[in-house]
Short mmCIF file of C-alpha atoms in Angstrom, two decimals:
data_model
loop_
_atom_site.label_atom_id
_atom_site.label_comp_id
_atom_site.label_asym_id
_atom_site.label_seq_id
_atom_site.Cartn_x
_atom_site.Cartn_y
_atom_site.Cartn_z
CA MET A 27 27.25 -5.88 -14.09
CA GLU A 28 28.37 -9.43 -13.51
CA ARG A 29 25.48 -11.89 -13.72
CA LEU A 30 25.62 -14.54 -11.02
CA SER A 31 24.13 -17.67 -12.52
CA HIS A 32 24.43 -19.64 -9.29
CA ILE A 33 21.81 -17.46 -7.56
CA LYS A 34 18.75 -19.42 -8.59
CA PRO A 35 15.28 -18.03 -7.97
CA PRO A 36 13.29 -19.74 -5.20
CA THR A 37 10.66 -22.29 -6.15
CA ARG A 38 6.95 -21.51 -6.13
CA GLU A 39 6.62 -23.52 -2.92
CA GLU A 40 9.37 -21.49 -1.27
CA PHE A 41 7.68 -18.25 -2.32
CA ALA A 42 4.41 -19.56 -0.86
CA ASP A 43 6.16 -20.43 2.41
CA PHE A 44 7.58 -16.91 2.56
CA GLN A 45 4.15 -15.37 2.04
CA ARG A 46 2.74 -17.44 4.90
CA LEU A 47 5.69 -16.68 7.17
CA THR A 48 5.57 -12.92 6.66
CA SER A 49 1.79 -12.84 6.91
CA LYS A 50 1.92 -14.32 10.41
CA VAL A 51 4.52 -11.90 11.75
CA GLY A 52 1.90 -9.48 13.02
CA GLU A 53 0.16 -12.20 15.00
CA GLN A 54 3.11 -12.99 17.25
CA PRO A 55 3.80 -9.46 18.53
CA LEU A 56 0.08 -9.00 19.13
CA LEU A 57 -0.02 -12.23 21.15
CA ALA A 58 3.06 -11.08 23.03
CA PHE A 59 1.32 -7.82 23.82
CA LYS A 60 -1.89 -9.49 24.98
CA ASP A 61 -0.02 -12.10 27.01
CA GLY A 62 2.00 -9.42 28.77
CA ARG A 63 -0.80 -6.93 29.28
CA PRO A 64 -2.38 -8.46 32.43
CA GLU A 65 0.91 -8.00 34.26
CA PHE A 66 0.77 -4.22 33.90
CA ASP A 67 -1.33 -1.93 36.05
CA TRP A 68 -0.29 1.27 34.18
CA VAL A 69 -0.42 3.16 37.47
CA SER A 70 2.69 2.60 39.55
CA ASP A 71 5.18 3.06 36.70
CA PRO A 72 3.63 3.55 33.22
CA LEU A 73 7.06 4.18 31.67
CA GLN A 74 8.40 0.84 32.89
CA ASP A 75 5.20 -0.91 31.80
CA ALA A 76 5.37 0.58 28.29
CA GLU A 77 9.04 -0.35 28.02
CA SER A 78 8.24 -3.93 29.04
CA VAL A 79 5.57 -4.26 26.35
CA LEU A 80 7.88 -2.78 23.71
CA THR A 81 10.56 -5.27 24.73
CA LEU A 82 8.07 -8.11 24.17
CA LEU A 83 7.23 -6.71 20.74
CA GLU A 84 10.88 -6.32 19.80
CA GLU A 85 11.66 -9.89 20.85
CA ALA A 86 8.75 -11.23 18.78
CA TRP A 87 9.77 -9.20 15.74
CA MET A 88 13.38 -10.29 16.08
CA GLN A 89 12.39 -13.96 16.35
CA CYS A 90 10.24 -13.70 13.21
CA GLY A 91 12.95 -11.72 11.48
CA LYS A 92 15.50 -14.48 12.04
CA LEU A 93 13.13 -17.04 10.50
CA ILE A 94 12.59 -14.77 7.52
CA GLU A 95 16.29 -14.15 6.95
CA ILE A 96 17.15 -17.86 6.91
CA SER A 97 14.24 -18.79 4.64
CA ALA A 98 15.00 -19.60 0.99
CA VAL A 99 13.34 -16.41 -0.24
CA GLY A 100 14.90 -14.29 2.50
CA ILE A 101 18.35 -15.56 1.55
CA TRP A 102 17.66 -14.98 -2.16
CA LEU A 103 16.43 -11.43 -1.57
CA SER A 104 19.71 -10.65 0.22
CA ALA A 105 22.15 -12.53 -2.05
CA HIS A 106 22.55 -10.16 -5.00
CA PRO A 107 25.21 -7.50 -5.49
CA THR A 108 22.52 -4.80 -5.43
CA SER A 109 20.48 -6.31 -2.56
CA GLU A 110 21.84 -4.00 0.12
CA ARG A 111 21.32 -0.90 -2.00
CA ALA A 112 17.83 -2.06 -2.98
CA TRP A 113 16.67 -2.60 0.60
CA ALA A 114 18.35 0.57 1.84
CA ALA A 115 16.54 2.58 -0.82
CA ALA A 116 13.26 0.77 -0.13
CA HIS A 117 13.29 1.35 3.64
CA ARG A 118 15.32 4.58 3.52
CA ALA A 119 17.58 2.92 6.09
CA SER A 120 19.75 -0.14 6.47
CA LYS A 121 17.79 -3.40 6.44
CA SER A 122 16.86 -4.22 9.99
CA VAL A 123 14.32 -6.41 11.75
CA SER A 124 14.44 -4.51 15.04
CA LEU A 125 12.68 -1.33 16.06
CA PRO A 126 14.33 1.73 14.49
CA ASP A 127 14.81 3.46 17.85
CA PRO A 128 15.96 2.13 21.21
CA VAL A 129 13.11 0.57 23.14
CA SER A 130 13.47 2.91 26.11
CA ALA A 131 13.28 5.98 23.86
CA ARG A 132 10.13 4.70 22.13
CA ALA A 133 8.53 3.92 25.49
CA ARG A 134 9.28 7.41 26.80
CA GLU A 135 7.83 9.01 23.64
CA ILE A 136 4.63 7.00 23.99
CA VAL A 137 4.18 7.77 27.68
CA GLU A 138 4.98 11.47 27.30
CA SER A 139 2.56 11.79 24.37
CA CYS A 140 -0.24 9.92 26.11
CA TYR A 141 0.31 11.67 29.44
CA ARG A 142 0.38 15.16 27.95
CA VAL A 143 -2.18 17.35 29.71
CA ARG A 144 -5.25 17.86 27.51
CA THR A 145 -6.43 21.48 27.51
CA LEU A 146 -9.86 22.95 26.95
CA GLU A 147 -8.75 23.82 23.41
CA ASP A 148 -7.81 20.16 22.81
CA ILE A 149 -11.19 18.99 24.05
CA THR A 150 -13.25 21.43 21.98
CA GLY A 151 -11.29 20.33 18.92
CA THR A 152 -11.88 16.62 19.66
CA TYR A 153 -15.51 16.63 20.78
CA GLY A 154 -18.38 18.15 18.83
CA PRO A 155 -20.41 21.10 20.08
CA THR A 156 -23.51 18.95 20.68
CA ILE A 157 -24.45 15.89 22.71
CA ARG A 158 -27.54 13.69 22.87
CA ARG A 159 -29.52 13.93 26.12
CA GLY A 160 -32.90 12.36 26.66
CA GLY A 161 -33.18 11.41 23.00
CA ALA A 162 -32.54 14.96 21.82
CA GLU A 163 -29.42 16.65 20.55
CA VAL A 164 -28.44 19.67 22.66
CA GLN A 165 -25.51 22.06 22.84
CA ARG A 166 -22.69 21.17 25.22
CA THR A 167 -22.38 23.59 28.10
CA PRO A 168 -19.09 25.10 29.35
CA GLN A 169 -19.37 22.70 32.30
CA ASP A 170 -19.66 19.75 29.90
CA PHE A 171 -16.32 20.68 28.36
CA GLN A 172 -14.72 21.17 31.77
CA ASP A 173 -15.92 17.69 32.77
CA LEU A 174 -14.39 16.27 29.61
CA VAL A 175 -11.06 17.94 30.42
CA GLU A 176 -11.03 16.18 33.80
CA ILE A 177 -11.97 12.83 32.24
CA GLU A 178 -9.30 13.03 29.52
CA ASN A 179 -6.63 13.93 32.09
CA SER A 180 -7.57 11.15 34.50
CA THR A 181 -5.01 8.43 35.12
CA GLY A 182 -7.31 5.75 33.72
CA ARG A 183 -7.89 7.60 30.44
CA ARG A 184 -4.18 8.39 30.05
CA ASN A 185 -3.24 4.76 30.61
CA ARG A 186 -5.87 3.63 28.13
CA ARG A 187 -4.23 5.89 25.54
CA ILE A 188 -0.91 4.13 26.19
CA GLU A 189 -2.58 0.75 25.80
CA ARG A 190 -4.27 1.69 22.51
CA HIS A 191 -1.01 3.06 21.10
CA LEU A 192 0.91 -0.10 21.98
CA GLU A 193 -1.82 -2.31 20.56
CA TRP A 194 -1.69 -0.34 17.30
CA LEU A 195 2.09 -0.80 17.24
CA ALA A 196 1.70 -4.54 17.81
CA LYS A 197 -0.58 -4.82 14.76
CA GLN A 198 1.87 -3.19 12.35
CA ASP A 199 2.75 -5.29 9.31
CA VAL A 200 6.50 -4.80 9.68
CA TYR A 201 7.35 -7.21 6.87
CA GLY A 202 4.62 -6.13 4.45
CA VAL A 203 7.10 -4.56 2.04
CA SER A 204 9.29 -7.68 2.02
CA ARG A 205 6.20 -9.78 1.31
CA GLY A 206 5.15 -7.45 -1.51
CA VAL A 207 8.60 -7.50 -3.12
CA ALA A 208 8.68 -11.30 -2.94
CA ALA A 209 5.18 -11.51 -4.46
CA ALA A 210 6.29 -9.32 -7.37
CA PHE A 211 9.22 -11.62 -8.11
CA GLU A 212 7.08 -14.75 -7.70
CA ASP A 213 4.67 -13.48 -10.33
CA TYR A 214 7.58 -12.54 -12.58
CA PHE A 215 9.12 -16.00 -12.44
CA TYR A 216 5.96 -18.13 -12.34
CA GLY A 217 2.94 -15.99 -13.23
CA SER A 218 1.63 -14.01 -16.17
CA SER A 219 -0.21 -11.06 -14.63
CA PHE A 220 1.38 -8.74 -17.17
CA VAL A 221 -0.93 -10.22 -19.83
CA ARG A 222 -4.05 -9.56 -17.77
CA HIS A 223 -3.00 -5.97 -17.11
CA ALA A 224 -2.07 -5.16 -20.68
CA VAL A 225 -4.10 -2.97 -22.98
CA LYS A 226 -5.22 -5.31 -25.74
CA PRO A 227 -5.34 -3.56 -29.14
CA ALA A 228 -7.93 -6.02 -30.43
CA GLU A 229 -10.35 -5.05 -27.66
CA LEU A 230 -9.84 -1.35 -28.36
CA ARG A 231 -10.48 -1.90 -32.07
CA LYS A 232 -13.65 -3.85 -31.25
CA GLN A 233 -14.98 -1.05 -29.02
CA ALA A 234 -14.17 1.59 -31.62
CA SER A 235 -15.78 -0.49 -34.40
CA GLU A 236 -18.99 -0.93 -32.40
CA LEU A 237 -19.23 2.80 -31.79
CA LEU A 238 -18.52 3.63 -35.42
CA GLU A 239 -21.24 1.18 -36.50
CA ALA A 240 -23.73 2.79 -34.11
CA ILE A 241 -22.91 6.22 -35.54
CA ALA A 242 -23.24 4.90 -39.13
CA VAL A 243 -26.73 3.58 -38.33
CA ILE A 244 -27.74 6.93 -36.88
CA GLU A 245 -26.56 8.77 -40.00
CA ASP A 246 -28.56 6.45 -42.31
CA PRO A 247 -32.34 7.01 -41.98
CA ALA A 248 -32.98 3.73 -43.76
CA ARG A 249 -31.44 1.87 -40.83
CA TRP A 250 -33.20 3.69 -37.99
CA GLY A 251 -35.69 0.90 -37.61
CA ALA A 252 -32.88 -1.53 -36.87
CA ILE A 253 -32.21 0.11 -33.55
CA GLY A 254 -35.85 0.93 -32.78
CA MET A 255 -34.93 4.55 -32.16
CA GLU A 256 -37.51 7.31 -32.37
CA PRO A 257 -36.38 10.17 -34.63
CA LEU A 258 -36.78 12.72 -31.83
CA LYS A 259 -34.27 10.78 -29.68
CA LEU A 260 -31.71 10.24 -32.44
CA ALA A 261 -29.86 13.49 -31.75
CA ALA A 262 -29.23 12.60 -28.11
CA TYR A 263 -28.27 9.04 -29.08
CA HIS A 264 -25.86 10.31 -31.74
CA ARG A 265 -24.28 12.76 -29.28
CA ARG A 266 -23.86 10.04 -26.64
CA LYS A 267 -22.20 7.58 -29.03
CA THR A 268 -19.95 10.27 -30.49
CA ASP A 269 -18.86 11.32 -27.01
CA GLN A 270 -18.06 7.70 -26.15
CA LEU A 271 -15.89 7.38 -29.24
CA ARG A 272 -14.07 10.63 -28.48
CA GLY A 273 -13.56 9.46 -24.92
CA LEU A 274 -12.06 6.20 -26.13
CA LEU A 275 -9.65 8.13 -28.33
CA ASP A 276 -8.76 10.77 -25.74
CA ASN A 277 -8.67 8.51 -22.68
CA PRO A 278 -7.87 4.91 -23.61
CA PRO A 279 -8.02 2.35 -20.77
CA LEU A 280 -5.14 2.94 -18.40
CA SER A 281 -2.66 0.13 -18.06
CA PRO A 282 0.98 -0.27 -17.00
CA ILE A 283 1.53 -2.47 -20.06
CA LYS A 284 0.75 -0.73 -23.31
CA LYS A 285 2.78 -3.04 -25.54
CA LEU A 286 2.94 -6.82 -25.27
CA ASP A 287 6.47 -7.65 -26.29
CA GLY A 288 9.49 -9.44 -24.85
CA THR A 289 10.05 -6.77 -22.20
CA ALA A 290 6.45 -6.68 -20.92
CA PRO A 291 7.12 -9.08 -17.99
CA ASP A 292 10.07 -6.95 -16.87
CA ARG A 293 8.12 -3.71 -17.09
CA PHE A 294 5.29 -5.27 -15.10
CA LEU A 295 7.77 -6.43 -12.43
CA ALA A 296 8.95 -2.84 -12.09
CA TYR A 297 5.32 -1.67 -11.94
CA SER A 298 4.49 -4.24 -9.24
CA LEU A 299 7.43 -3.06 -7.14
CA TRP A 300 6.31 0.55 -7.61
CA ARG A 301 2.83 -0.37 -6.37
CA VAL A 302 4.32 -2.01 -3.27
CA PHE A 303 6.16 1.20 -2.37
CA GLN A 304 3.17 3.38 -3.23
CA ARG A 305 0.95 1.44 -0.86
CA ALA A 306 3.52 1.25 1.94
CA TYR A 307 5.15 4.66 1.75
CA ARG A 308 3.20 6.71 -0.84
CA SER A 309 6.57 7.09 -2.50
CA ASN A 310 8.07 6.07 -5.85
CA ARG A 311 11.36 4.56 -4.59
CA THR A 312 12.80 4.57 -8.13
CA THR A 313 16.31 3.80 -6.83
CA ALA A 314 14.99 0.73 -5.03
CA ILE A 315 13.12 -0.43 -8.14
CA TYR A 316 16.23 -0.02 -10.29
CA ASN A 317 18.38 -2.06 -7.89
CA PHE A 318 15.77 -4.81 -7.50
CA MET A 319 15.56 -5.02 -11.29
CA GLN A 320 19.27 -5.87 -11.37
CA PHE A 321 18.64 -9.14 -9.51
CA TYR A 322 19.72 -12.33 -11.22
CA GLY A 323 16.88 -13.87 -13.18
CA VAL A 324 15.52 -10.58 -14.53
CA LYS A 325 15.93 -11.04 -18.26
CA ASN A 326 15.82 -7.42 -19.41
CA THR A 327 17.41 -5.17 -16.80
CA PRO A 328 16.54 -1.51 -17.41
CA ASP A 329 18.78 1.47 -16.86
CA ALA A 330 17.96 4.06 -14.23
CA ARG A 331 16.50 6.53 -16.75
CA SER A 332 14.09 3.93 -18.08
CA VAL A 333 12.79 3.24 -14.57
CA GLU A 334 12.35 6.98 -13.95
CA ARG A 335 10.46 7.33 -17.24
CA TRP A 336 8.17 4.39 -16.44
CA VAL A 337 7.40 5.74 -12.97
CA LYS A 338 6.61 9.15 -14.43
CA ASP A 339 4.15 7.54 -16.85
CA TRP A 340 2.54 5.43 -14.11
CA ARG A 341 2.10 8.46 -11.88
CA ARG A 342 0.50 10.41 -14.72
CA ASP A 343 -1.82 7.53 -15.63
CA SER A 344 -2.70 6.92 -11.99
CA ARG A 345 -3.58 10.59 -11.53
CA LYS A 346 -5.66 10.58 -14.72
CA ASN A 347 -7.38 7.39 -13.59
CA ARG A 348 -8.43 9.03 -10.31
CA GLU A 349 -9.65 12.16 -12.09
CA THR A 350 -11.79 10.16 -14.53
CA GLY A 351 -13.07 7.79 -11.85
CA GLY A 352 -11.51 4.71 -13.45
CA ASN A 353 -10.19 1.63 -11.73
CA SER A 354 -6.44 1.42 -11.26
CA SER A 355 -4.79 -1.96 -11.49
#
């Protein structure tokens, strides 16, 4: 692939500006929602009211999106030959700052969902079989459930469901993935997190040496006094230290960087991108990672098979980390 030397990475200050800009995106739609809410009574025409709020949200997102796209980082993230493929693979759609569906369609979906008649089966599945009355917990009666059916199907409760749904939509971090991708590149160009996340052989050797020394003391009666251990407790102590050593050998500390060499920063960039997509989509997005790794400025660009192999290892380590109760980085 042709390397475009004129596409210079943004400065640290420009990355910081991008982080602030994308972090504030959620505030503007929420303000737009709250500013517009008093105008709506949710009674005369809930469909029109919901469409009006969605229009406010779309306008706020679009305004923020334009600022993002003309920012130094926004331009840089879109300037590479693989940018379009990277973002398409990341979002599973073309890059867009607007709502994925027409506003009117989204409004109708929200209203129809919130106005759906709640049945007795819905209510019994939502509310528990008991209720507190007079300080005591008692079983709900059939009439209690019938009353709840009427309450849930009242106009006020239905409209409140619409309002809650729209407020949730207004709080969505629509540019969270873009912010995460930018943060990964900022650390690659200006940080050194890969060192902090690396397994350090010296530390592993130190842990193993300490355990071996403890076992050597246990096996030498002349040294028992050094650890103040009663003979009757030595067997349990020996077993515990031996198990710790076996555990260190069988399950070394999990880390995305197992070898600190010239490619460690690049592998950690790929790992950081993978974590962004895991948190946002619970998906690997290996195609997106591969295309982002082709951006100018990445010193060691991997091939697609390498990215797939790394992701496979990270998934395995992450699963093992959860099973053993460890802390993932």
